[in-house]
């Protein structure tokens, strides 16, 4: 499950930020997760429980903000929300997408 290494990365970032700002309590960490980022929400939450243990984050919640997958067809310019990145364009029937949103995987807020 690669969610464990992703979550470990997030925990490291948050702890480094907390050290830098001399914060000793964190209540909530918000992350943006795109629908096409390839991670599973339940696995993220499970990994969070394990990774936050015995750290400054042991009481911190994890809030996952899901970002929809939006692509723009390079052929005809239509913007749409496909179920999968490589679904055909509803405008022209081609498969030529440019991803606008949906690949996000980042910490967006830390609440103390
Ligand atoms: Zn198109």
mmCIF file of C-alpha atoms and ligand atoms in Angstrom:
data_model
loop_
_atom_site.group_PDB
_atom_site.id
_atom_site.type_symbol
_atom_site.label_atom_id
_atom_site.label_comp_id
_atom_site.label_asym_id
_atom_site.label_seq_id
_atom_site.Cartn_x
_atom_site.Cartn_y
_atom_site.Cartn_z
ATOM 1 C CA UNK A 1 0.000 0.000 0.000
ATOM 2 C CA UNK A 2 1.795 3.156 -1.102
ATOM 3 C CA UNK A 3 -0.536 5.281 1.015
ATOM 4 C CA UNK A 4 1.778 4.533 3.958
ATOM 5 C CA UNK A 5 4.742 6.239 2.314
ATOM 6 C CA UNK A 6 2.551 9.137 1.176
ATOM 7 C CA UNK A 7 1.191 9.626 4.683
ATOM 8 C CA UNK A 8 4.688 9.338 6.156
ATOM 9 C CA UNK A 9 5.741 12.118 3.784
ATOM 10 C CA UNK A 10 2.805 14.256 4.905
ATOM 11 C CA UNK A 11 3.593 13.636 8.589
ATOM 12 C CA UNK A 12 7.242 14.602 7.978
ATOM 13 C CA UNK A 13 6.222 17.845 6.257
ATOM 14 C CA UNK A 14 3.800 18.773 9.036
ATOM 15 C CA UNK A 15 6.299 17.983 11.804
ATOM 16 C CA UNK A 16 9.014 20.005 10.058
ATOM 17 C CA UNK A 17 6.599 22.928 9.681
ATOM 18 C CA UNK A 18 5.596 22.660 13.349
ATOM 19 C CA UNK A 19 9.252 22.710 14.412
ATOM 20 C CA UNK A 20 9.963 25.696 12.220
ATOM 21 C CA UNK A 21 7.046 27.659 13.651
ATOM 22 C CA UNK A 22 7.633 26.366 17.178
ATOM 23 C CA UNK A 23 4.148 24.956 17.426
ATOM 24 C CA UNK A 24 3.639 22.134 19.906
ATOM 25 C CA UNK A 25 0.043 21.185 19.264
ATOM 26 C CA UNK A 26 -1.746 20.389 16.028
ATOM 27 C CA UNK A 27 -5.438 19.586 15.891
ATOM 28 C CA UNK A 28 -6.111 19.102 12.195
ATOM 29 C CA UNK A 29 -4.236 18.557 8.970
ATOM 30 C CA UNK A 30 -6.045 19.200 5.700
ATOM 31 C CA UNK A 31 -4.897 17.544 2.515
ATOM 32 C CA UNK A 32 -6.152 17.850 -1.027
ATOM 33 C CA UNK A 33 -6.416 14.563 -2.829
ATOM 34 C CA UNK A 34 -7.283 14.506 -6.507
ATOM 35 C CA UNK A 35 -9.560 11.767 -7.810
ATOM 36 C CA UNK A 36 -6.863 10.716 -10.255
ATOM 37 C CA UNK A 37 -4.002 10.818 -7.744
ATOM 38 C CA UNK A 38 -4.183 7.051 -7.326
ATOM 39 C CA UNK A 39 -4.653 6.960 -3.572
ATOM 40 C CA UNK A 40 -7.526 5.420 -1.663
ATOM 41 C CA UNK A 41 -9.157 7.522 1.021
ATOM 42 C CA UNK A 42 -9.713 4.662 3.476
ATOM 43 C CA UNK A 43 -6.103 3.568 3.103
ATOM 44 C CA UNK A 44 -4.943 7.135 3.768
ATOM 45 C CA UNK A 45 -7.005 7.282 6.954
ATOM 46 C CA UNK A 46 -5.728 3.900 8.094
ATOM 47 C CA UNK A 47 -2.124 4.905 7.432
ATOM 48 C CA UNK A 48 -2.689 8.194 9.275
ATOM 49 C CA UNK A 49 -3.710 6.362 12.453
ATOM 50 C CA UNK A 50 -0.436 4.453 12.396
ATOM 51 C CA UNK A 51 1.872 7.290 11.318
ATOM 52 C CA UNK A 52 0.679 9.940 13.783
ATOM 53 C CA UNK A 53 1.267 7.712 16.813
ATOM 54 C CA UNK A 54 3.893 8.944 19.318
ATOM 55 C CA UNK A 55 4.344 12.224 17.472
ATOM 56 C CA UNK A 56 3.076 15.750 17.919
ATOM 57 C CA UNK A 57 0.187 14.659 15.703
ATOM 58 C CA UNK A 58 -1.098 11.897 17.939
ATOM 59 C CA UNK A 59 -4.337 13.842 18.569
ATOM 60 C CA UNK A 60 -4.556 15.443 15.146
ATOM 61 C CA UNK A 61 -7.341 14.722 12.722
ATOM 62 C CA UNK A 62 -6.853 14.261 9.000
ATOM 63 C CA UNK A 63 -9.287 16.045 6.709
ATOM 64 C CA UNK A 64 -9.257 14.831 3.139
ATOM 65 C CA UNK A 65 -10.630 17.233 0.542
ATOM 66 C CA UNK A 66 -11.422 15.360 -2.633
ATOM 67 C CA UNK A 67 -10.707 17.247 -5.827
ATOM 68 C CA UNK A 68 -12.704 16.201 -8.899
ATOM 69 C CA UNK A 69 -11.043 15.029 -12.064
ATOM 70 C CA UNK A 70 -11.439 17.695 -14.742
ATOM 71 C CA UNK A 71 -9.757 17.452 -18.140
ATOM 72 C CA UNK A 72 -9.688 19.613 -21.246
ATOM 73 C CA UNK A 73 -9.697 17.984 -24.647
ATOM 74 C CA UNK A 74 -6.666 19.193 -26.586
ATOM 75 C CA UNK A 75 -8.404 18.355 -29.880
ATOM 76 C CA UNK A 76 -11.650 20.299 -29.475
ATOM 77 C CA UNK A 77 -11.132 22.329 -26.307
ATOM 78 C CA UNK A 78 -14.067 20.878 -24.405
ATOM 79 C CA UNK A 79 -13.729 20.689 -20.622
ATOM 80 C CA UNK A 80 -15.394 17.728 -18.902
ATOM 81 C CA UNK A 81 -15.296 15.430 -15.867
ATOM 82 C CA UNK A 82 -14.585 11.877 -17.025
ATOM 83 C CA UNK A 83 -14.774 8.822 -14.784
ATOM 84 C CA UNK A 84 -11.245 7.933 -15.919
ATOM 85 C CA UNK A 85 -8.543 10.152 -17.417
ATOM 86 C CA UNK A 86 -8.519 8.253 -20.713
ATOM 87 C CA UNK A 87 -12.259 8.139 -21.357
ATOM 88 C CA UNK A 88 -13.212 9.489 -24.777
ATOM 89 C CA UNK A 89 -14.113 13.147 -25.133
ATOM 90 C CA UNK A 90 -17.894 13.677 -25.222
ATOM 91 C CA UNK A 91 -17.354 16.552 -27.676
ATOM 92 C CA UNK A 92 -15.306 14.948 -30.450
ATOM 93 C CA UNK A 93 -14.877 11.288 -29.474
ATOM 94 C CA UNK A 94 -11.105 11.475 -29.307
ATOM 95 C CA UNK A 95 -8.833 10.643 -26.400
ATOM 96 C CA UNK A 96 -6.549 13.623 -26.034
ATOM 97 C CA UNK A 97 -6.946 14.946 -22.499
ATOM 98 C CA UNK A 98 -4.975 17.518 -20.597
ATOM 99 C CA UNK A 99 -5.586 17.219 -16.860
ATOM 100 C CA UNK A 100 -6.816 20.446 -15.264
ATOM 101 C CA UNK A 101 -7.469 19.124 -11.747
ATOM 102 C CA UNK A 102 -7.459 15.696 -10.140
ATOM 103 C CA UNK A 103 -3.745 14.968 -9.585
ATOM 104 C CA UNK A 104 -3.454 16.945 -6.351
ATOM 105 C CA UNK A 105 -1.833 15.393 -3.331
ATOM 106 C CA UNK A 106 -0.739 18.079 -0.930
ATOM 107 C CA UNK A 107 -1.069 19.563 2.501
ATOM 108 C CA UNK A 108 -3.211 22.692 2.261
ATOM 109 C CA UNK A 109 -3.729 23.651 5.903
ATOM 110 C CA UNK A 110 -2.468 22.891 9.380
ATOM 111 C CA UNK A 111 -4.643 23.895 12.322
ATOM 112 C CA UNK A 112 -3.172 24.267 15.753
HETATM 113 ZN ZN1 LIG B 1 -12.716 16.653 -27.771
#
